[in-house]
Amino acid sequence: MDKVTNVKKASAPSVSQINAEYVTQLANKYWAPHVKNKLSFDPKVMEDIYQKEILQSKFAIRKIMLLEFSQCLENYLWVNYTPEVSSYAYLMSICCIINEKFRENVPAWEVFKKKPEHFPFFFKCVMDASLTEEEAGLSLREQTVLLLFLDHCFNSLEVDLIRDQVLQLFSPHMWICLLPSRLQQELKKVPKLQKVWKSIKKNFDKLDEKAAAQADKERRFLSLLIKKFLGVLMSISPSGPISMEKVHYCERFVELMIDLEALLPTRRWFNTVLDDSHLVVSCHLSSLTKREKEGHLFCQLLDMLKFYTGFEINDQTGIALTENEMTSLHYEQILSLQRAAFAHFPELQDFALSNVAAVDTRESLTKQFSHLSPNTLHQVASYLCLLPELPEGQDTTYEKEVLLEMLVSRHERRISQIEQLNQMPLYPTEKIIWDENIVPTEYYSGEGCLALPKLNLQFLTLHDYLLRNFNLFRLESTYEIRQDIEDVVSRMKPWQSEYGGVVFGGWARMAQTILSFSIVEVAKPNIGENWPARVRADITINLNVRDEIKREWEGLRKHDVCFLITVRPTLPYGTRFDRRQPFLGQAGLVYVRGCEVQGMLDEKGRVIEEGPDPKPKLKGDSRTFRVWLDPNQYQQDMTNSIQHGAEDPYETFNIIMRRKPKENNFKAVLETIRNLMNTDCVVPDWLHDIILGYGNPGSAHYSKMPNQISTLDFNDTFLSIDHLKASFPGYTVKVMEENPALQVPPFRIKFPVRTMKGKKRKADEDENAPEEEEEDHTLVVEPHVIPNRGPYPYNQPKRNTIQFTPTQIEAIRAGMQPGLTMVVGPPGTGKTDVAVQIISNLYHNFPEQRTLIVTHSNQALNQLFEKIMALDIDERHLLRLGHGEEELETEKDFSRYGRVNYVLARRLELLREVGRLQESLGVPGDVSYTCETAGHFYLYQVMSRWEEYMSKVKPKPGRQVNVEDVSAFFPFHKYFSNAPQPVFKGQSYEEDMDIAEGCFRHIKKIFTQLEEFRAFELLRSGLDRSKYLLVKEAKIIAMTCTHAALKRHDLVELGFKYDNILMEEAAQILEIETFIPLLLQNPEDGFSRLKRWIMIGDHHQLPPVIKNMAFQKYSNMEQSLFTRFVRLGVPTVDLDAQGRARASLCNLYNWRYKQLGNLPHVQLQPEFRAPNPGLTFDFQLINVEDFNGVGESEPNPYFYQNLAEAEYAVALYMYMRLLGYPAEKISILTTYNGQKHLIRDVVNQRCARNPFFGQPNKVTTVDRFQGQQNDYIILSLVRTKAVGHLRDVRRLVVAMSRARLGLYIFARVSLFQNCFELTPAFNQLTARPLQLHIRPQEYYTPGQLSETRSAHPDQVIQNMPEMANLVYNMYMHMIQNTQQYRQQQALLPPPSQTEAAAKATAAAENAQTQLEQMEQEPSAEQTPQEASGEQAEEHGEEEHPPMPEHPGRDSDSEDSGAEDGP
């Protein structure tokens, strides 16, 4: 910590930075982990810090960050917390730090779990403090901190410690706060509750005075908190100055209410209390909602709260209410109001006798009730149990407006959720795209609260689950669309021409100006809808651009999404765009509308259809596209222009923008989610509650499933009987076959299956209880022989060769059983091998079932497919959907059309075989013409011969059959003459009979396949054939999660069916993209046919990528469904043996997993035992100090670079290359995009053009390298001021686990070693020297790895310039040696080497001049760029230009810099 602040001081000490040291000084005295003699605990220190650092700075995030980072909570506050020392300052400090941990997304509750005994007292203190009035000592700002802390508690119900405290507040006891009349009304609704309530009262009466007071405090807590909030809300005036502290308090309070309403355990009892307090009515009428600027966010939050208070769910049972049930509830409410009016309020006679539809709108209700006096309104409300009764002769204290709103809001008709959703346009418009409250632009700091849904552990219903995901997915894609529009429009430089029109001063690859736009069709609405069924338009553009860009535009596919933009710039020609100013005003952007491409038009004005046929060549540069517009949006725009006389946006568009296809699938996904919400989602019963986050998390584990399968064929999973026995520790293995020679795989295993009858109550205890019955531990194993498949070598089945570990076997066993299987696969533990074996075993055990494989990336799908092909799976049953099949590294094409071609080619091949068989049997005629004729031939010619043969050679009672007869009578000798001879061995009757049956199976398979392929003769078009393949023929269908989301509609329409789903990389897939593949088929009779769901992933590595920090942090959108299930406690199989990295490297990350060990070969194989030549250690953390006074730099926001580390990393790479390490075995990784660009530049300058060095395998970010590996990794951590996003331990795990043999990390050690989350790894790293230790006299020779080291001492490199110098000298030495060697040999080298030598000589001369420059000290005026250019010019090619400026666009694409001209 000290060093960090010193570094800051060295650059330019500001007052704030010097003050910041106060916490650091105290930390060094009292609690810093590296300090040996700490001072004893002093409560005054805490008071001091709270007053000086937190209160005086007005809760400045920097101060709290510093306090949290210094490990104050872990090492000082909580370990010393007792009720005696508890104070407001103490409480507030702990709450501030916990809130900060949530803001930083680091684990927050671990510290309390380690010492839980004082937590209940602490929680009660927080409750008391949050109810105190301002005068009593805590300001509203402090109370807002407490509200946020409580919100975090309520959202962490998976932590036992928290749940125990929180659920005491949310129990039926809290109904004591209801109006007595309301209480009775609620108890009558559910008869059971009356009993519950009586027993509650009994128990309460038994409590002693102190306990009763405490219990009363708990049950009234939320009710009192609501009263306190209403007091603050009412104190805000409708105009004039306003205290923002009050506004923030109100916003946080409403956020807390939303979170309580959106969780079933808290909502069950609280929803009635909230309704009884009329909070929503009070908020709706408050002054804050009338203040447009300050109340904007409050109004948005209030809308969310209204939505959840009226959510379509039964609070008691948690069952979703259907539309009919919602309607009947609404009718009941109105009817009870009408009855009350009829009986007691004659002035409401008209209302009482009207039909419901005439009086249930807001307007008519207001009209009916507004003429009543406040007292009468109060009486109506009290009659409905909304308010206490009005005593005789007293006037009501409520304002008429409040009473009226109370009655109207309760009884008005609501638009159903699904109707609102169906009327919503799917494309964002300019109003949403640039609304800061919904789509925050700036880097979201995590301080404020936002009007966004959150994805936590539990959801109310499937509708709620889908809706939250729908909204977030929509907004996240809107954020990306905004970035693209701003980028494209600013490149096009729209300016105002002299005549007032638009002129474009630039150009953009992804956009074109529109020549003409016309609406060509507005179809009539469908029945029951009020928007057009479809709207189509034609757009003409001029493609006078480079050929490849023209091809990109012409290559727009059907369903690609484009955006139509109207700009009316006000800036004169030539004005520069200022990125710091608001974008809309500068560009003059007026409208944005989305559209979907139908196709390009040909010369006759017809849409060119997609398909295998080549597209027609069009003349000229003018192209017209037909597009579909969003009918909902069109309807809204037209209504707006007719009713309010607004401009028609469709007459004004002047830019069309396209997007990269990979990033442009948001509309299809949103449409899919919307369709799911409109159909009855049928999730299998065994999954429903788990997906919503309720019930027993282990209920879908195979051991709890009623349809568990007792006998399974493990096929080729086991390599031997010993492998099988070792795979089931704790089980007795009973083999049915006595003869050891016959105990060979494949094996069938019978497992003991527990019956669940009569054990329902004890289900949980059962898990750990030892089984009483002996047979529970016995496996019955039966080896079986695979029937002979024929005499040809290719008939032999392919076999698995991997010796699976016991945990891998458990994962395979679980995957074969019905239910939910979750496999956690740490780096290098063979996740893919397990997945492939599960697929293969399912294929063989259940040939009639179909398996769907879903992965996150095409790369993972390719790896799976390559391994599947190595197993015994008939390739006619494999199918790959999506566009990734182009990347498959096999000659075989597994795409739809590839498979169709395979089937057609295979059909011809098989018919040729039939022809050969016909010829060998001497049958006349042409039977091998079609599959149909072949079928007849089989039936009448082949079968008859086989049956005749069998009658001759089958032994009958009293008749022996000679061995020779088997061969002599065999009818197909001539056909099998091309098989290895002799076909029959003549040794024994059984063996020869087996061979004969194998031969017949070979023939039979030909005809079975032809029968399957017969449909392809009847279906003529490629599309029909590919559909047939998908729906009928394929047994294993693979696709990415994105493809599943895009194509769900088409798949369901085709009648696609499947029984099992296997998901790879499950922890990297968005929650919603994991859910959609479960519903790619229509339910059969209201039930889903899904039997198994296997998810394989690793939640300790990086989550799905979410670009906008607000959605990532505030909404927790980066949480995958896999991670959520793990948090909920769903049972997992944790693979526990890695075979990728050296054991020492594995130790850097295995602390994060339960029991991650090493496979034997990691300790035995020479490559893992031998040291890395030329490097003393197999891993090292190398400290890099400032270079020329500069550490990290930030040329653009969040575009971090560190020149010293970049140069040092490249110097180490060059050193390794000079020792002979292959370039493809070294990758350079970094944690930031900015540094990646910088390293690439340094590599290009130093190495790329030099044959001695070349390019490393990859230079990329840690995030991009997830799922890949290399032998040697050089890693740069970049940051020197703050740890940044490496604090996310998942990123650290990925970074540490990419290397197999060597890992070399460049970083500022003083910064990272102080970080609490990273200590397990950094303690191991800092135990070794922090300067690079090398042995330049050792060389890398492939295939000759020595386990002994030379006697030379280590050479220690002090800093980056020294390393640069060393590499330069080695390089010069190597060139001189090369030249001397050539002179001695006096031989002419081959031409390529001559060139290299010439280059090397030139380089040597050049480098000499560089060295002379290097020896002079760089002058102080030089920039770090220049200085590094001189100090680290390791090899002398011609002088390089200074380093180019780095593009600031934070994307990982190669072309993210400036674009070239057309």
GROMACS .gro file of C-alpha atoms in nm, residues 204-217:
model
   14
  204PHE     CA    1  -4.622  -1.497   2.167
  205ASP     CA    2  -4.814  -1.489   2.494
  206LYS     CA    3  -4.579  -1.749   2.643
  207LEU     CA    4  -4.267  -1.531   2.585
  208ASP     CA    5  -4.110  -1.340   2.875
  209GLU     CA    6  -4.110  -0.962   2.865
  210LYS     CA    7  -3.765  -0.913   2.708
  211ALA     CA    8  -3.815  -1.176   2.437
  212ALA     CA    9  -4.163  -1.042   2.363
  213ALA     CA   10  -4.026  -0.689   2.320
  214GLN     CA   11  -3.758  -0.820   2.081
  215ALA     CA   12  -4.010  -1.028   1.883
  216ASP     CA   13  -4.244  -0.730   1.860
  217LYS     CA   14  -3.960  -0.514   1.733
   0.00000   0.00000   0.00000
